[in-house]
CSV table of C-alpha atoms in Angstrom, one decimal:
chain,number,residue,atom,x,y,z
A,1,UNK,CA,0.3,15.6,24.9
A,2,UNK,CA,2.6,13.5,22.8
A,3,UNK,CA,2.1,10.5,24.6
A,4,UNK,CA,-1.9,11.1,24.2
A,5,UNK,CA,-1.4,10.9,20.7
A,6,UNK,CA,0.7,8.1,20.6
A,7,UNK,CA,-1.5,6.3,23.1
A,8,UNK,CA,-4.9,7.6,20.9
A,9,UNK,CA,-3.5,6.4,17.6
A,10,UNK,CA,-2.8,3.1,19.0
A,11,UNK,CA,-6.0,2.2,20.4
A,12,UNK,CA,-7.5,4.0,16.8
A,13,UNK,CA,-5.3,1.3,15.0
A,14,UNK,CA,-6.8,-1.6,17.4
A,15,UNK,CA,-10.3,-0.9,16.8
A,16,UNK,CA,-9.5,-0.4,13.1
A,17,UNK,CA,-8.2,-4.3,13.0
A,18,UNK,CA,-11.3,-5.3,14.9
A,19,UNK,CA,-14.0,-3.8,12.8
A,20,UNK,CA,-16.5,-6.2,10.4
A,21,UNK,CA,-15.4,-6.4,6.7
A,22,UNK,CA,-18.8,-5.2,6.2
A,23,UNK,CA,-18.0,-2.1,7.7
A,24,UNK,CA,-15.7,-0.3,5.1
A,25,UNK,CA,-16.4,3.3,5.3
A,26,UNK,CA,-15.8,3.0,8.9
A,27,UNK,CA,-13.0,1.1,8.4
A,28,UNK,CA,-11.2,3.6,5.9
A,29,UNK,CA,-12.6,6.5,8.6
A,30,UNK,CA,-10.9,5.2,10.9
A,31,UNK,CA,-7.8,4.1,9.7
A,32,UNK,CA,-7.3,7.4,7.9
A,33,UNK,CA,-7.8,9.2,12.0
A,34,UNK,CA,-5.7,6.7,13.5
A,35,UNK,CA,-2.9,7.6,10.8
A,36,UNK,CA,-3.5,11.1,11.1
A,37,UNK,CA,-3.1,11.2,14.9
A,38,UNK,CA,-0.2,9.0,14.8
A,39,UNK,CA,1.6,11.4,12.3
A,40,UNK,CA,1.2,14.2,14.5
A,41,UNK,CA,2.3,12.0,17.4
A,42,UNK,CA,5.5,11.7,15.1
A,43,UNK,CA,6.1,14.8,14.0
A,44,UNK,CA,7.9,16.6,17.3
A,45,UNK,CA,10.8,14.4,17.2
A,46,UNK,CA,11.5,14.3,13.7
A,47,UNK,CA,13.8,17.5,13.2
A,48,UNK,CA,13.6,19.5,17.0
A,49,UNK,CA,15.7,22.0,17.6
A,50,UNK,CA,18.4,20.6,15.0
A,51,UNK,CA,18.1,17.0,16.5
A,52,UNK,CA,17.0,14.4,14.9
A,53,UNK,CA,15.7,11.5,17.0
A,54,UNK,CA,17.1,8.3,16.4
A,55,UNK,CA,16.1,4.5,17.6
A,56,UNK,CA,14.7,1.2,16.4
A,57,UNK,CA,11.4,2.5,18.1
A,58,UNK,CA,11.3,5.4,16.1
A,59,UNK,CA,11.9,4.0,13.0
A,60,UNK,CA,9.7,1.4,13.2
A,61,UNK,CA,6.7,3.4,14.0
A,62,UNK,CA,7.9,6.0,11.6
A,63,UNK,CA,7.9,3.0,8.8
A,64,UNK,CA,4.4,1.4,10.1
A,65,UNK,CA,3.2,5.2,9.4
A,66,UNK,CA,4.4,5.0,6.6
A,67,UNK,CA,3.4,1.9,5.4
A,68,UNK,CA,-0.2,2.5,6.7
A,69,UNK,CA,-0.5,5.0,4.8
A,70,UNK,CA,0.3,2.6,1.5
A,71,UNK,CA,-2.2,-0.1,2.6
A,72,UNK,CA,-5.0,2.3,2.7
A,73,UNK,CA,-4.3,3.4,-0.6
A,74,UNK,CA,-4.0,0.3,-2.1
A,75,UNK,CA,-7.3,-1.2,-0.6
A,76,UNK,CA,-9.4,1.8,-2.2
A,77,UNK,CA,-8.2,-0.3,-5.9
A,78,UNK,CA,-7.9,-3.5,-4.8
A,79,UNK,CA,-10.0,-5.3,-2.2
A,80,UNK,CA,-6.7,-6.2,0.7
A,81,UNK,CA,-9.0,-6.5,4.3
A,82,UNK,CA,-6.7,-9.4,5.1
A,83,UNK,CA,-3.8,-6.7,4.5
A,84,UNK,CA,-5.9,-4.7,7.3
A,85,UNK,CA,-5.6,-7.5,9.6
A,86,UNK,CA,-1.9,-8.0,9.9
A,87,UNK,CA,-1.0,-4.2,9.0
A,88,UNK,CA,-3.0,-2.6,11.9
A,89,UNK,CA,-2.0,-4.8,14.7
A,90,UNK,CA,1.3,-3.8,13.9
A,91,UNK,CA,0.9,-0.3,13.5
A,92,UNK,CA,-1.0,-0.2,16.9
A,93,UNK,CA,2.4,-1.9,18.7
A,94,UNK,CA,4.4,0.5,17.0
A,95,UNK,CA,2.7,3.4,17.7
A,96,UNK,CA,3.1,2.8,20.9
A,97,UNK,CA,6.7,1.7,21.0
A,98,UNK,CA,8.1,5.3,20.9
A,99,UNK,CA,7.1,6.2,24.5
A,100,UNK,CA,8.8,3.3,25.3
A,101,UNK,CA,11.9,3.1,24.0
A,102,UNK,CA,12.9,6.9,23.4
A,103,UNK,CA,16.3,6.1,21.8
A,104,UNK,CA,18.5,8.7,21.3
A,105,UNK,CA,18.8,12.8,20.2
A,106,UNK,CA,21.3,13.0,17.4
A,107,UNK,CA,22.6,16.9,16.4
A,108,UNK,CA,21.7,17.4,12.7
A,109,UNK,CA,22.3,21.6,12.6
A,110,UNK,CA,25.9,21.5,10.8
A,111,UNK,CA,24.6,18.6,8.3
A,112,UNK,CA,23.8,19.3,4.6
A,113,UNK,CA,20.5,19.7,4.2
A,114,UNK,CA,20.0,16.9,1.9
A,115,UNK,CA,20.6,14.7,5.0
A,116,UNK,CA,17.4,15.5,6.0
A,117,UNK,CA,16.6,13.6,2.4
A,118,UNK,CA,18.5,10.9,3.0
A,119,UNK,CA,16.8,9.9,6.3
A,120,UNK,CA,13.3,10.4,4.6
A,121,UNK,CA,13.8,8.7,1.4
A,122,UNK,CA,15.3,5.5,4.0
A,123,UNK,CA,12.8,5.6,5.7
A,124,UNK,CA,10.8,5.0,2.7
A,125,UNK,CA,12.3,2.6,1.3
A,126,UNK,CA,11.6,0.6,4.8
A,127,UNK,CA,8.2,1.1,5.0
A,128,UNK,CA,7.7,-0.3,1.2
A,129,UNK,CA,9.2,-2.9,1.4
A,130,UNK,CA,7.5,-3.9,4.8
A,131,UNK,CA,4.4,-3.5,2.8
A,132,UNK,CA,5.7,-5.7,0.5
A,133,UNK,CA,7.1,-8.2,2.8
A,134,UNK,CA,3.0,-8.1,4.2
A,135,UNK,CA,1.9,-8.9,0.7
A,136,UNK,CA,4.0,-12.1,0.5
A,137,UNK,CA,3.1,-13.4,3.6
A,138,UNK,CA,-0.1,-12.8,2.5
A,139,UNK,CA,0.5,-14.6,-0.4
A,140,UNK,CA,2.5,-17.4,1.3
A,141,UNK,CA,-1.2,-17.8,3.4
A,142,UNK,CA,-3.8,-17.2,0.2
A,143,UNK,CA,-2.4,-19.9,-1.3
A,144,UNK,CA,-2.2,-22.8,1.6
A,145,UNK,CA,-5.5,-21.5,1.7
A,146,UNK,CA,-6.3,-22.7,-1.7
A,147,UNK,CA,-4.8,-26.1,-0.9
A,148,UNK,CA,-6.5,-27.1,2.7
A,149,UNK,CA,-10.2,-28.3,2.0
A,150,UNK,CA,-11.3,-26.7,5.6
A,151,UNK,CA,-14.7,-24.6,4.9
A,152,UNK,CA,-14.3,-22.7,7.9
A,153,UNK,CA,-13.8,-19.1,8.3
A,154,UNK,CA,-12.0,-17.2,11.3
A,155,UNK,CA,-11.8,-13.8,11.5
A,156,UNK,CA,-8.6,-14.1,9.4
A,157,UNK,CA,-9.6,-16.8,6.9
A,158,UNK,CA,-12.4,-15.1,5.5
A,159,UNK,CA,-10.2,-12.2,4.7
A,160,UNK,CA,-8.0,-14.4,3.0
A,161,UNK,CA,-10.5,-15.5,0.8
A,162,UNK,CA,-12.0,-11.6,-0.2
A,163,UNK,CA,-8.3,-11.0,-1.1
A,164,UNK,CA,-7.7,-10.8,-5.1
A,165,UNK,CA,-6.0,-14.0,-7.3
A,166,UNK,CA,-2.7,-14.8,-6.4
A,167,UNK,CA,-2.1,-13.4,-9.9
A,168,UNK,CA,-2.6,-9.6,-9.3
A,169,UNK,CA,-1.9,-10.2,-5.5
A,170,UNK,CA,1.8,-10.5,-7.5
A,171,UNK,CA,1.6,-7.9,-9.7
A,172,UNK,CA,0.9,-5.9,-7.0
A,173,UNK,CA,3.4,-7.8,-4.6
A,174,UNK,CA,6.2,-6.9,-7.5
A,175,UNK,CA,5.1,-3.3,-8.0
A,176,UNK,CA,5.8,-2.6,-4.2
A,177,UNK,CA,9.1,-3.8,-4.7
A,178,UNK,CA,10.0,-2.3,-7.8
A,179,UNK,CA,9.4,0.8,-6.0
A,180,UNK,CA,11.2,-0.2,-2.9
A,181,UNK,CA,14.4,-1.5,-4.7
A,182,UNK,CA,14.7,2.2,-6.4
A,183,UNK,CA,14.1,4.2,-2.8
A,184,UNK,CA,16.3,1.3,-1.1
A,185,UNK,CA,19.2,2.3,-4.2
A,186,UNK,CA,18.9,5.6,-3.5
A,187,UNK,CA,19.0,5.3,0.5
A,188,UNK,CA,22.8,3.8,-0.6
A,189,UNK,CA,23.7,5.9,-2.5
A,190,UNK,CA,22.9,8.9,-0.5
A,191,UNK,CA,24.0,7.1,2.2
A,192,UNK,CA,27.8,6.7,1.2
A,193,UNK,CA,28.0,10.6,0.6
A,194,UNK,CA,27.3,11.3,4.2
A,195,UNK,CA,29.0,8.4,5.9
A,196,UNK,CA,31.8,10.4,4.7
A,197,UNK,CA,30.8,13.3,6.2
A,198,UNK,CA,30.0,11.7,9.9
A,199,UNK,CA,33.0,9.3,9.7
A,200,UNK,CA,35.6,10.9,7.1
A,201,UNK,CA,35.4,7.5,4.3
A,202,UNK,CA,32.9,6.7,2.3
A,203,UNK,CA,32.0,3.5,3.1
A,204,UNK,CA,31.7,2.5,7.1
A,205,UNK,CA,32.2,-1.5,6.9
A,206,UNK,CA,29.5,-1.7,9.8
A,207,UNK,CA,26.9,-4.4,11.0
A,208,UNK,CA,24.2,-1.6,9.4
A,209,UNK,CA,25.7,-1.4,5.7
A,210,UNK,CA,26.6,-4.7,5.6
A,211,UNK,CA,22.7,-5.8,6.0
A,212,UNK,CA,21.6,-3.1,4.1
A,213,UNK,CA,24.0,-4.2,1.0
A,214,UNK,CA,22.9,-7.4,1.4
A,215,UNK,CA,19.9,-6.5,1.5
A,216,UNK,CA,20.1,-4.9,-2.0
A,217,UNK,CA,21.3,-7.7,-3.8
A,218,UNK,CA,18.8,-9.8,-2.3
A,219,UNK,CA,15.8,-7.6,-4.0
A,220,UNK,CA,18.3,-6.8,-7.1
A,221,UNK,CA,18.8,-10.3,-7.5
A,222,UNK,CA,14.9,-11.1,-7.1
A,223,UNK,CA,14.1,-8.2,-9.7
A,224,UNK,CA,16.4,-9.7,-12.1
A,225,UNK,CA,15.3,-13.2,-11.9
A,226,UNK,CA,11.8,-12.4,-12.2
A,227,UNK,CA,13.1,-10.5,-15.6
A,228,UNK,CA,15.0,-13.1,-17.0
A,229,UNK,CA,14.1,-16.2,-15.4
A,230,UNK,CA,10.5,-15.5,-14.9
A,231,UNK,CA,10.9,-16.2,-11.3
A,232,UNK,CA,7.3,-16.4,-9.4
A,233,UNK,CA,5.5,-18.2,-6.6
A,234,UNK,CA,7.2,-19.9,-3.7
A,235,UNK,CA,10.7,-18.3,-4.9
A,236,UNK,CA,9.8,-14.4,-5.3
A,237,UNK,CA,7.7,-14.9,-1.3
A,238,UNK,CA,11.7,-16.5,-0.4
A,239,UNK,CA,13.9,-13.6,-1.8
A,240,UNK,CA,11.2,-11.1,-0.5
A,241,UNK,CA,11.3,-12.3,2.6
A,242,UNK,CA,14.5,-12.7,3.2
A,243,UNK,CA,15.5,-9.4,1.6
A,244,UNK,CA,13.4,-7.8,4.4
A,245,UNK,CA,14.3,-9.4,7.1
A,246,UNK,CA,18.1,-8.6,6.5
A,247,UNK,CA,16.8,-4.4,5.8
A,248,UNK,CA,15.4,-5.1,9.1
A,249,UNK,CA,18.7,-6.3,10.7
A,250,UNK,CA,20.3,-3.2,9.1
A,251,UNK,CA,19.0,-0.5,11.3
A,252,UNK,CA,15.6,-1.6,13.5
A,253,UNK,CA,17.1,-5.0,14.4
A,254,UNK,CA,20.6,-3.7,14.7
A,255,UNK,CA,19.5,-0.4,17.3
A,256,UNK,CA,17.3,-2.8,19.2
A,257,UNK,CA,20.4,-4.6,20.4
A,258,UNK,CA,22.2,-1.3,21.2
A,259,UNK,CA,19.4,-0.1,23.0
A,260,UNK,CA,17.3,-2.5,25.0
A,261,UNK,CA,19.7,-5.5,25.1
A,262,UNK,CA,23.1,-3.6,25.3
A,263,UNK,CA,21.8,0.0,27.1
A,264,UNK,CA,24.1,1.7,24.7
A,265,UNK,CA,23.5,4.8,22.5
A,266,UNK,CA,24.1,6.4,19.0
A,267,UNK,CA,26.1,4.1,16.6
């Protein structure tokens, strides 16, 4: 049954990415099934029996959820159907991913409950700033639109050019990451308390909390610069970018290694 749903809500997200601009209640009908089925799909392995299951697969889909759910949202203000087309192709992967790669069952009955926080609010943090790291690509493509003189429009490019100005596109772009850089500070924070717990000190000096550190400073650094130094355009995409991609290293990139490359477990 689980794999029906994982199976249904990918091919849900598929036709989602393929449907006409033109065709927007269908669009947000759809996308609101496919996420629907895909969070049920989810929901057996998030807490089972005191387990909590624990992968790159997992997470990833879990995030793509997630950050699904934030796109449709967003597009019901703001008109973001080139969002749709890079979003949904990646949820349907994801979705599917979990079947795939089934990672690992890790015994969460004698944690706090709070852990249970801590995993959700990391989580979180993940998926926004995906989102975000979607907006600046986004924007990294709306504007070499603006600069080619090519009339023609794909099936991408003429979402590109129903997408709002670059202006709000970074309003927007630094909303998501205002949001992300608090649920990404929190994720830390609550993560120190129980490293101590699992590994008896604080801090674990690992491959995982050294990305996700870096991470932070990347986005904390970004934040402030835009605040002070009124940083914008090609250097805002930059930070964001590269502030993801190291959160991605941190756990998704980090377990993918571990799992599929190395054929090793929990770490």
């Amino acid at each position: 049954m689980q794999l029906t749903l994982f199976i249904a809500a990918a091919i849900l997200y598929a036709v989602c990415a393929l449907l006409p601009s033109r065709r927007g209640s269908a669009i947000s009908a759809v996308t609101a099934v496919a996420w629907a089925v895909h969070g049920l799909a989810l929901w057996p392995d998030i807490v089972s029996n005191g387990t909590l299951r624990v992968g790159f697969a997992f997470m990833l889909s879990a995030a793509l959820w997630i950050s699904v759910a934030a796109y449709w949202i967003e597009n019901r203000n703001f008109a973001l159907d080139g969002m749709r087309r890079m979003v949904m192709p990646c949820a349907a992967v994801a979705a599917i991913l979990p079947p795939l790669f089934p990672g690992n069952l890790m015994p969460v009955q004698d944690q706090s409950p709070a852990f249970g926080w801590h995993v959700a609010v990391a989580v979180s943090a993940y998926s926004t700033l995906t989102i975000a790291a979607f907006h600046a690509v986004l924007m990294a493509l709306q504007e070499a639109r603006l600069h080619t003189k090519s009339a023609k429009k794909g099936w991408f490019t003429g979402a590109l050019d129903q997408l709002p100005a670059l202006l709000t596109m970074e309003r927007l772009l630094f909303r998501m990451i205002g949001i992300g850089f608090v649920l990404l500070s929190l994720t830390v924070l609550s993560g120190v308390v129980f490293s101590e717990q699992l590994f008896g000190r604080a801090l674990r000096w690992d491959h995982k909390n050294f990305f996700a550190l870096l991470s932070w400073f990347l986005f904390a650094a970004l934040l402030a610069g835009r605040r002070w130094r009124g940083w914008r355009g090609k250097t805002a995409l930059r930070f964001t970018l590269a502030g993801f991609a190291t959160l991605a290293l941190a756990y998704v990139g980090s377990r993918f290694v571990f799992e599929v490359v190395l054929h090793r477990g929990f770490v």
